[in-house]
XYZ file of C-alpha atoms in Angstrom:
662
model
C -108.730 110.953 31.432
C -106.692 110.607 28.372
C -107.469 112.937 25.472
C -105.260 111.569 23.128
C -108.045 110.744 20.641
C -108.525 114.200 20.257
C -105.415 113.851 18.155
C -105.999 111.042 16.154
C -106.596 111.825 12.256
C -109.320 108.599 12.020
C -112.830 109.638 12.985
C -113.909 105.873 12.393
C -111.412 104.545 14.905
C -113.480 103.132 18.237
C -111.036 105.674 20.556
C -111.968 108.735 18.681
C -115.994 108.005 18.861
C -115.620 106.977 22.381
C -113.530 110.205 23.142
C -116.607 112.079 21.443
C -119.240 110.074 23.875
C -117.312 111.586 26.548
C -117.125 114.905 25.650
C -120.990 115.008 25.589
C -121.614 113.213 28.377
C -119.001 115.866 30.027
C -120.964 118.977 28.327
C -124.352 118.020 29.682
C -122.705 117.132 33.309
C -121.348 120.755 33.296
C -124.229 122.475 31.498
C -127.141 120.527 33.244
C -130.644 121.483 31.601
C -128.660 123.491 29.074
C -130.254 122.394 24.871
C -127.134 124.329 22.967
C -123.722 124.439 23.846
C -120.119 125.771 22.064
C -119.679 123.395 19.039
C -115.523 122.931 19.190
C -115.435 121.436 15.650
C -112.689 122.654 13.579
C -115.391 124.281 11.340
C -117.378 126.049 14.113
C -114.271 126.967 16.285
C -116.069 127.029 19.207
C -117.415 130.260 18.153
C -121.398 129.301 17.019
C -123.774 127.462 19.403
C -125.434 123.780 18.247
C -127.464 121.524 20.190
C -125.997 118.678 21.945
C -126.923 115.903 19.158
C -125.614 118.106 16.400
C -122.298 118.973 18.349
C -121.507 115.012 18.464
C -122.428 114.913 14.528
C -119.851 117.716 13.613
C -117.172 116.207 15.634
C -117.535 113.575 13.407
C -117.722 114.873 10.190
C -115.210 117.822 10.587
C -113.264 116.471 14.089
C -112.328 118.207 17.259
C -110.021 121.290 17.498
C -106.724 119.486 17.546
C -105.959 121.973 20.235
C -108.753 121.894 22.486
C -107.239 119.439 24.981
C -108.475 121.883 28.021
C -112.335 121.666 28.309
C -112.589 125.406 29.281
C -115.182 126.879 27.390
C -117.306 123.833 28.362
C -117.455 124.202 32.107
C -113.566 122.521 32.574
C -111.615 124.104 35.689
C -108.348 125.401 34.359
C -105.299 124.969 36.969
C -104.064 128.194 37.048
C -101.208 127.310 38.671
C -99.887 125.091 36.116
C -101.289 127.127 33.339
C -97.779 128.220 32.326
C -96.923 124.330 31.113
C -100.714 123.439 29.807
C -100.377 123.630 25.598
C -101.763 126.339 24.157
C -105.607 126.747 23.089
C -106.365 127.757 20.020
C -110.230 128.032 20.488
C -110.901 131.474 20.346
C -109.211 134.210 18.669
C -107.964 136.631 21.736
C -108.279 140.149 21.551
C -105.093 141.393 19.295
C -104.173 144.903 19.060
C -104.729 145.733 15.322
C -101.529 147.701 15.285
C -99.782 144.471 16.400
C -101.139 142.386 13.620
C -100.161 144.548 10.855
C -96.679 144.619 12.484
C -96.784 140.818 12.425
C -98.203 140.656 8.794
C -95.103 142.842 8.189
C -92.975 140.300 9.916
C -94.297 137.731 7.392
C -93.815 139.084 4.528
C -90.237 140.469 5.510
C -89.344 137.389 7.880
C -85.469 138.700 7.158
C -85.647 142.293 6.134
C -83.545 143.155 9.869
C -80.978 140.492 9.554
C -77.919 140.558 7.552
C -77.322 137.087 6.451
C -75.043 136.449 3.320
C -74.874 132.733 3.517
C -76.385 131.060 0.795
C -77.374 127.651 -0.805
C -78.664 126.059 2.543
C -81.718 125.250 3.346
C -82.302 126.593 7.128
C -80.305 130.116 5.855
C -82.263 132.641 3.966
C -81.834 134.377 1.291
C -80.967 137.879 1.491
C -83.516 140.521 -0.179
C -82.678 142.850 -2.273
C -82.497 146.984 -2.189
C -86.042 147.061 -3.523
C -87.626 144.811 -1.122
C -85.866 146.569 1.541
C -87.336 150.028 0.607
C -91.051 148.610 0.296
C -90.313 147.108 4.266
C -89.229 150.587 5.128
C -92.043 152.568 3.599
C -94.641 149.750 4.836
C -92.578 150.360 8.521
C -92.837 154.043 8.639
C -96.815 153.587 7.890
C -97.230 150.882 10.115
C -95.260 153.441 12.922
C -96.762 156.572 11.834
C -100.069 157.967 14.084
C -103.134 158.215 11.497
C -103.295 161.947 13.371
C -101.430 163.562 16.124
C -102.086 162.199 19.685
C -103.930 158.735 17.837
C -103.040 155.536 19.942
C -105.600 153.381 18.111
C -104.794 153.414 14.904
C -101.422 153.902 12.538
C -102.005 154.900 8.843
C -101.291 151.503 7.639
C -103.535 149.747 10.417
C -106.732 151.699 9.426
C -106.101 151.370 5.653
C -105.647 147.583 6.471
C -109.221 147.821 8.315
C -111.068 149.689 5.714
C -109.908 147.690 2.581
C -110.870 144.392 4.496
C -114.430 146.079 5.305
C -114.676 146.948 1.460
C -113.877 143.354 0.050
C -115.257 141.548 2.795
C -119.027 143.673 2.132
C -118.737 143.681 -1.417
C -118.023 148.003 -2.141
C -117.624 149.391 -5.123
C -114.462 152.005 -5.468
C -116.829 154.811 -6.069
C -118.679 153.713 -2.604
C -115.418 153.769 -1.226
C -114.155 156.578 -2.161
C -117.048 158.409 -0.995
C -116.861 157.276 2.832
C -113.259 157.465 2.590
C -113.362 160.909 1.982
C -116.238 161.412 4.486
C -113.853 159.742 7.401
C -111.236 162.244 5.947
C -113.068 165.306 6.397
C -114.013 164.150 9.861
C -111.032 163.297 11.373
C -108.615 166.400 12.337
C -107.202 168.144 9.460
C -103.922 166.970 9.991
C -104.697 163.469 9.301
C -102.676 160.952 7.110
C -105.479 158.911 6.085
C -105.763 158.706 1.716
C -107.844 160.394 -0.386
C -108.941 157.378 -2.410
C -108.661 153.791 -3.284
C -106.172 154.386 -5.306
C -103.601 156.004 -3.023
C -104.747 153.217 -0.312
C -103.785 150.741 -2.877
C -100.253 152.300 -3.190
C -99.709 152.046 0.470
C -100.366 148.610 0.061
C -98.239 147.732 -2.756
C -96.099 146.407 -0.555
C -97.011 143.558 0.753
C -96.904 142.301 -2.530
C -100.214 139.969 -4.269
C -99.956 142.645 -7.074
C -100.878 141.872 -10.956
C -99.267 142.704 -13.850
C -100.837 144.700 -16.927
C -99.772 142.702 -20.282
C -101.094 144.215 -23.688
C -103.074 141.860 -26.225
C -103.717 141.814 -29.494
C -107.211 143.223 -30.552
C -107.718 139.644 -32.523
C -106.621 138.103 -29.882
C -102.933 136.936 -31.771
C -100.203 137.540 -29.177
C -99.706 139.156 -25.923
C -97.354 142.123 -26.176
C -94.664 139.676 -23.462
C -91.269 138.894 -23.633
C -89.875 138.868 -27.529
C -93.235 141.219 -28.504
C -93.046 143.189 -25.237
C -91.311 146.248 -27.782
C -93.699 146.275 -31.203
C -96.519 148.646 -31.469
C -98.080 146.401 -34.003
C -99.250 142.566 -33.874
C -97.192 140.270 -35.706
C -99.617 138.426 -37.135
C -102.486 140.250 -38.308
C -100.492 144.315 -38.295
C -102.935 145.495 -35.975
C -102.112 148.326 -33.757
C -101.219 147.877 -30.266
C -102.795 150.738 -29.362
C -106.062 152.516 -30.036
C -106.267 156.312 -32.085
C -106.040 159.224 -29.822
C -105.123 162.739 -29.766
C -101.559 163.455 -30.582
C -100.850 165.762 -27.766
C -101.946 162.653 -25.260
C -98.951 161.913 -23.390
C -99.933 157.576 -22.353
C -101.045 155.775 -25.263
C -104.416 153.667 -24.123
C -103.523 149.818 -25.231
C -106.616 148.162 -27.336
C -107.098 145.096 -25.378
C -105.167 144.200 -21.789
C -105.194 141.234 -19.693
C -104.317 141.104 -15.463
C -101.761 138.222 -15.164
C -101.331 137.975 -10.875
C -97.890 136.022 -10.778
C -98.284 132.574 -8.935
C -95.082 132.255 -7.136
C -95.824 134.995 -4.197
C -99.172 133.715 -3.625
C -97.853 130.098 -3.008
C -95.211 131.545 -0.783
C -97.379 133.513 1.411
C -99.208 129.671 2.063
C -96.339 128.934 3.895
C -96.040 132.773 5.896
C -98.573 131.629 8.982
C -97.566 128.375 11.282
C -101.434 127.280 10.885
C -101.586 127.477 6.787
C -97.381 125.960 6.676
C -98.904 123.273 8.857
C -101.628 122.243 7.084
C -99.640 122.421 3.824
C -98.281 119.054 4.605
C -101.613 117.641 5.745
C -101.777 115.389 2.248
C -98.769 113.778 3.477
C -98.676 113.565 7.680
C -102.318 113.368 8.418
C -104.248 112.206 5.825
C -105.761 108.594 6.587
C -105.106 106.240 3.427
C -107.825 103.889 4.249
C -109.411 103.592 0.560
C -111.628 106.036 1.133
C -111.881 109.385 -1.289
C -111.570 112.044 0.861
C -109.227 114.047 -0.739
C -107.650 114.531 -4.039
C -104.671 112.467 -2.271
C -107.123 109.597 -1.869
C -107.054 108.981 -5.921
C -105.406 107.187 -8.200
C -104.177 110.187 -10.422
C -102.237 111.838 -7.408
C -100.608 108.200 -6.832
C -99.440 107.406 -9.813
C -97.884 110.920 -10.203
C -96.041 109.862 -7.179
C -94.963 106.898 -8.201
C -94.048 108.376 -11.468
C -92.316 111.680 -10.038
C -90.666 110.528 -6.620
C -88.650 113.249 -6.321
C -91.421 115.775 -6.301
C -93.132 113.826 -3.893
C -90.709 113.119 -1.436
C -90.761 116.314 -0.258
C -95.088 117.171 1.158
C -94.261 121.006 1.219
C -94.669 120.962 -2.992
C -97.458 122.082 -3.917
C -100.204 119.869 -6.255
C -102.582 122.693 -7.542
C -105.871 122.171 -9.792
C -107.115 125.042 -11.947
C -110.624 126.077 -13.436
C -111.780 128.439 -15.292
C -115.590 129.721 -17.022
C -116.859 132.533 -18.583
C -119.394 134.876 -16.935
C -121.474 138.009 -17.877
C -120.580 141.107 -15.470
C -123.654 142.765 -16.536
C -126.352 140.338 -16.185
C -129.132 140.317 -19.398
C -127.952 143.973 -20.259
C -125.300 142.942 -22.682
C -125.517 138.804 -23.447
C -122.251 139.103 -25.706
C -119.797 140.348 -23.560
C -118.099 137.483 -20.769
C -115.074 138.009 -18.527
C -112.883 134.515 -18.155
C -110.965 134.343 -14.698
C -108.386 131.246 -14.020
C -108.340 129.991 -10.856
C -105.766 128.053 -8.813
C -106.206 125.730 -5.789
C -103.730 124.315 -3.868
C -104.691 120.588 -2.797
C -102.237 120.125 -0.381
C -104.629 121.644 2.136
C -107.133 119.257 4.047
C -110.079 118.826 2.223
C -112.376 121.581 4.613
C -109.923 124.442 3.472
C -108.803 123.370 -0.633
C -112.035 124.388 -1.918
C -112.426 127.332 0.022
C -112.694 130.861 -1.380
C -109.664 132.047 0.920
C -107.731 129.934 -0.602
C -108.510 130.514 -4.502
C -105.938 132.051 -6.250
C -106.832 134.032 -9.427
C -104.136 134.045 -11.882
C -105.368 134.999 -15.171
C -108.191 137.755 -15.891
C -109.654 137.979 -20.033
C -111.894 140.308 -20.572
C -113.666 138.799 -23.144
C -114.403 135.384 -24.467
C -111.098 133.927 -25.893
C -112.287 130.868 -27.718
C -109.562 129.050 -29.175
C -106.791 131.404 -28.318
C -107.008 130.817 -24.975
C -103.699 129.557 -25.021
C -102.773 133.366 -26.141
C -103.376 134.392 -22.383
C -102.336 131.364 -20.620
C -98.644 131.896 -21.832
C -97.448 133.980 -18.299
C -98.990 131.262 -16.463
C -97.312 128.506 -18.433
C -93.966 130.080 -18.081
C -94.069 130.510 -14.493
C -95.584 126.788 -13.968
C -92.436 125.084 -15.995
C -90.100 127.570 -13.507
C -92.000 126.429 -10.478
C -91.340 122.533 -11.685
C -88.082 123.097 -13.202
C -86.173 125.904 -10.683
C -89.027 126.332 -7.795
C -88.640 129.406 -5.751
C -86.910 130.233 -2.549
C -89.527 130.164 0.389
C -89.769 130.936 4.147
C -91.536 128.137 6.088
C -92.779 129.738 9.310
C -93.550 126.192 10.828
C -90.206 125.006 10.943
C -88.484 128.780 10.637
C -86.242 127.645 7.520
C -85.939 128.121 3.855
C -86.781 125.424 1.007
C -87.162 125.349 -2.529
C -90.634 125.274 -3.176
C -92.041 123.694 -6.685
C -95.578 123.264 -7.958
C -96.794 121.006 -10.616
C -100.730 121.306 -12.189
C -102.660 117.825 -11.339
C -105.819 118.597 -13.589
C -107.959 121.147 -15.032
C -111.409 121.865 -13.983
C -113.892 122.899 -16.774
C -117.405 122.750 -18.019
C -117.856 120.851 -21.844
C -117.865 124.385 -23.283
C -114.459 125.403 -21.732
C -113.198 121.506 -22.326
C -112.697 122.343 -25.738
C -110.624 125.377 -25.477
C -108.256 124.432 -23.219
C -107.763 120.866 -24.450
C -107.865 121.931 -27.705
C -110.435 119.181 -28.829
C -113.859 120.145 -30.336
C -116.771 119.779 -28.097
C -118.966 119.768 -31.290
C -119.931 117.612 -34.434
C -119.557 114.355 -35.107
C -116.448 113.418 -32.912
C -117.787 115.280 -29.827
C -116.334 113.374 -27.323
C -112.685 114.235 -26.590
C -112.575 110.730 -24.636
C -114.162 108.617 -27.173
C -112.494 110.762 -30.128
C -112.796 109.368 -33.435
C -113.905 105.985 -32.377
C -117.335 107.974 -30.849
C -120.936 106.270 -31.770
C -122.719 109.160 -33.413
C -125.422 109.669 -36.059
C -127.891 112.396 -37.242
C -131.147 112.481 -35.695
C -133.586 114.462 -35.657
C -131.796 117.283 -37.128
C -128.800 117.086 -34.530
C -125.929 114.874 -33.865
C -126.455 112.072 -31.136
C -124.491 109.900 -29.340
C -125.759 106.563 -28.931
C -123.602 102.819 -28.879
C -123.502 102.875 -25.101
C -124.182 98.620 -25.639
C -120.421 98.654 -25.994
C -119.459 99.381 -22.796
C -121.628 96.171 -21.524
C -119.553 92.629 -21.273
C -118.474 90.622 -23.988
C -121.259 88.714 -23.293
C -124.117 90.634 -22.214
C -127.419 89.888 -23.674
C -128.406 93.241 -24.592
C -125.749 92.763 -27.259
C -127.635 90.826 -29.141
C -130.848 92.937 -28.937
C -131.791 94.886 -32.192
C -135.394 96.101 -32.170
C -135.526 97.254 -28.262
C -131.878 99.612 -29.727
C -131.222 100.838 -32.809
C -131.708 97.909 -35.103
C -128.403 96.473 -34.952
C -126.282 94.259 -32.708
C -123.370 95.110 -31.080
C -119.963 93.554 -31.205
C -117.582 96.446 -31.144
C -115.275 96.622 -27.986
C -115.328 99.930 -25.950
C -112.947 102.510 -27.226
C -109.655 102.508 -26.126
C -108.087 104.984 -23.982
C -105.505 107.137 -25.346
C -102.441 107.879 -22.945
C -100.647 111.245 -22.861
C -97.570 110.245 -24.969
C -99.862 109.054 -27.443
C -101.717 112.661 -27.419
C -98.644 114.206 -27.586
C -97.301 112.472 -30.709
C -100.339 113.170 -32.482
C -100.432 116.763 -32.122
C -97.210 116.973 -32.802
C -97.526 115.687 -36.104
C -100.179 118.369 -36.901
C -99.685 121.516 -38.286
C -101.918 124.173 -36.707
C -102.571 127.560 -37.805
C -101.858 130.765 -35.652
C -104.156 131.888 -33.033
C -106.546 135.069 -33.586
C -109.742 136.123 -35.189
C -108.650 136.892 -38.654
C -107.171 133.267 -39.078
C -109.578 130.927 -41.337
C -111.141 128.590 -39.326
C -111.042 125.920 -41.316
C -109.847 122.228 -40.306
C -108.191 119.582 -42.448
C -109.553 116.473 -41.922
C -106.343 114.870 -41.026
C -106.848 117.300 -37.624
C -110.221 115.251 -36.362
C -111.599 117.462 -34.004
C -108.114 119.204 -33.080
C -108.343 123.127 -32.821
C -105.071 123.630 -31.629
C -101.609 122.148 -29.468
C -102.891 122.928 -25.960
C -100.213 125.102 -24.045
C -100.089 122.672 -21.058
C -98.227 120.041 -23.110
C -95.054 122.382 -22.500
C -94.934 121.350 -18.928
C -92.198 118.466 -18.635
C -95.014 116.096 -16.881
C -98.085 116.937 -18.519
C -98.238 114.065 -21.066
C -97.846 111.645 -18.046
C -100.529 112.725 -15.756
C -103.184 110.301 -16.109
C -105.923 112.662 -15.601
C -105.857 116.162 -17.158
C -108.906 117.662 -17.450
C -112.080 116.742 -15.288
C -115.523 117.661 -16.443
C -117.394 119.954 -13.841
C -120.133 117.015 -12.637
C -122.727 119.807 -11.261
C -122.660 120.668 -14.850
C -123.415 117.540 -16.485
C -125.926 116.715 -13.923
C -128.043 119.909 -14.254
C -127.375 119.742 -18.326
C -128.817 115.697 -17.668
C -131.797 116.686 -15.442
C -133.304 119.557 -17.710
C -132.916 116.654 -20.494
C -134.460 113.582 -18.720
C -137.674 115.995 -16.764
C -138.599 117.873 -19.894
C -139.001 114.753 -21.784
C -140.930 112.971 -19.003
C -143.356 116.308 -18.136
C -143.191 116.786 -21.943
C -142.699 120.523 -21.615
C -142.376 122.080 -24.921
C -139.411 123.763 -25.721
C -137.492 121.121 -23.485
C -138.477 117.275 -24.027
C -136.201 115.501 -26.916
C -140.035 113.452 -27.821
C -140.687 116.192 -30.677
C -142.035 115.256 -34.163
C -138.709 115.113 -35.766
C -137.611 112.358 -33.428
C -140.534 110.336 -33.869
C -140.257 111.158 -37.779
C -136.229 109.617 -37.456
C -137.863 106.415 -35.491
C -140.088 106.014 -38.751
C -136.845 106.418 -40.663
C -135.214 103.533 -38.876
C -137.716 101.303 -38.209
C -137.738 101.199 -35.074
C -140.446 101.543 -31.899
C -143.722 101.559 -34.270
C -145.317 102.290 -31.269
C -144.250 105.632 -31.040
C -144.474 106.689 -35.113
C -146.917 109.668 -36.044
C -150.486 108.933 -35.666
C -151.437 109.412 -39.259
C -155.509 110.290 -39.649
C -156.788 111.054 -43.372
C -154.317 114.052 -44.257
C -153.352 114.983 -40.842
C -150.376 113.208 -38.326
C -150.024 113.798 -34.904
C -147.766 112.928 -32.037
C -149.315 111.026 -29.157
C -148.186 111.343 -26.041
C -145.358 108.603 -25.513
C -145.180 105.885 -22.921
C -142.945 107.416 -20.964
C -144.142 110.699 -21.007
C -146.679 111.740 -18.129
C -150.050 112.995 -18.205
C -151.231 116.195 -16.459
C -152.827 114.598 -12.955
C -149.769 112.650 -13.129
C -147.470 115.330 -13.146
C -148.920 116.771 -10.477
C -148.272 114.449 -7.752
C -144.602 113.974 -9.369
C -144.267 117.596 -8.389
C -145.577 117.254 -5.149
C -143.761 114.035 -4.200
C -140.462 115.966 -5.251
C -141.052 119.109 -3.205
C -141.660 116.941 -0.155
C -138.289 114.514 -0.418
C -135.387 115.164 2.030
C -132.600 113.536 2.022
C -129.912 112.674 4.594
C -127.474 115.590 4.395
C -124.534 114.455 1.457
C -126.756 111.956 0.478
C -128.551 112.514 -2.346
C -125.412 114.589 -3.509
C -122.434 112.100 -3.905
C -123.087 110.866 -7.050
C -120.473 107.524 -6.406
C -123.539 106.549 -4.709
C -126.066 106.716 -7.335
C -124.812 105.751 -10.727
C -121.105 105.066 -10.310
C -121.452 101.006 -11.141
C -125.025 101.134 -13.059
C -124.266 104.487 -15.149
C -123.760 101.697 -18.464
C -126.979 99.979 -17.453
C -129.072 102.984 -16.992
C -127.981 104.329 -20.455
C -128.701 101.638 -22.560
C -132.035 101.230 -20.423
C -132.257 104.924 -21.727
C -131.734 103.698 -25.483
C -134.497 101.109 -25.286
C -136.729 103.728 -23.541
C -136.367 106.952 -25.339
C -135.500 107.942 -28.948
C -132.391 108.785 -30.234
C -132.420 112.689 -30.220
C -132.272 112.297 -26.634
C -129.055 111.485 -26.566
C -126.897 114.692 -26.071
C -123.494 115.122 -25.911
C -124.136 115.640 -22.412
C -126.517 112.022 -21.762
C -123.224 110.435 -23.613
C -120.441 112.115 -21.328
C -121.744 110.166 -18.331
C -120.654 106.916 -19.479
C -117.135 108.839 -18.440
C -117.495 110.559 -15.605
C -116.872 107.043 -12.982
């Protein structure tokens, strides 16, 4: 039976679907009466047991393991005489000596440490490591060969530390907890053991494996980093604030006022090519992706394809890395301190297939800021942008384990993903006020309604001859003759920003913004990247945050939830001021006025039926979460219908942003 279908990347092909049926039939014959079998999809990896029906579904959704051509775990007999010629099967993890695994890690990090090659400039010739790297290699090799205690054959010093640190991270153990158990283990072992006494000393042993971080001092007021030209300064050149805290003069070391952690990007990208499997997956977007106009991966989008056309030299090598960045603040202490927030900045390598590129194992934290930086986030982005510029212009020499050759790795940022408040920080356009929309900019339709700024005018996106454009009373009392707001290109935005003069960063700088600056707060640092202004899509809104806010507004208004509804007394008075929808005006009896329940709000009995219905609804997996299926073609009509139903106070900035999601 031919099993070439396993290698077919098109999961919708008849050959692939017929092959799945053959496999299911084979599994039923080999396991009569069984209701659950091992699932050989790429996610379950033959380690999880599923019903036979679910196995078929998984194989369509996730594909079968490409190397699982001998179905030995499902009853197929292996011909041992010819097993040496059979392809290697990676469906289960073999039992490997942990000491051998650690030695393999060292060889991956220093693939040419034991070689003595001086040739340079060719792709298949490695760059020799320097003396500092060789010293790190020797230290690691020494710890990998040193017994944990005399006579211990199971663990070396390095193996024990790797295993313990892996458990610490996997089970989210604090440093104090780790130190306690490390001390207990050390007392349990023979007195002449070599186990480190605490977490700090264990980290020193692992330092040679790379992937460390740099501490960069920052001004207390977020004016500058003490970095590069400011590295030797003791005071901020903007606000003259001291770099260090006031401490005793007898103290040997100075304590900085504020510290940023920067995790260099280059070694993390190089590490993706140190494993054969990961190195192969880094070319998936070019070599194994099916190009059939179905959106399964960022490479299927218009922005990716336009980037390839604009920069063909970069696109020619599929090993060059396409990155996405994301940032948001979160409170480490829950409700204990609502004023504190920590801001990590993460990178995502989009070269990987879709079932890997968004997994936490491949997320790379690049910057860690210990407070809300506001518009000064660009101050903390300086080391990252400098490294990204070098990765675009010069690249970094990298060893590709899958080919056994060196190559020059380059990287580019495709876009950034944020929620709406963080969008303002990174993009440099304030998302508050009358020009809050960063897409429409000064051409947005906004007005003051019910004590706040609201955003209407979605009829502008309708066809020019649409009948709703002529209706007045059903909307805001006016006809709509305007076209949709124009689309701004990156070069135009950059030209506009270059004409403006922005104040320095920092908390002490006046935040008064001239009218000529519109809603621009600063020039985004990412525009220093040579390709940034050429991108079709520089910033993405996190759809989940937008959907959540829209849902809260819609359901809060329909259920008339106090504090959540937009149908307030101020909203009713605003309708009277505009002279529209008389049926929603305040009902006045003698000297009193009351707000009657609106036609779009539910009565108490209706609320119970609605909530009962919602609790019982079930959708197929992935059906209800597909926003393209729900609103991509209808969002303009939906928003226009909302304008005919709800008062203007309903249309917050989040509601307006929905029109830009498609």
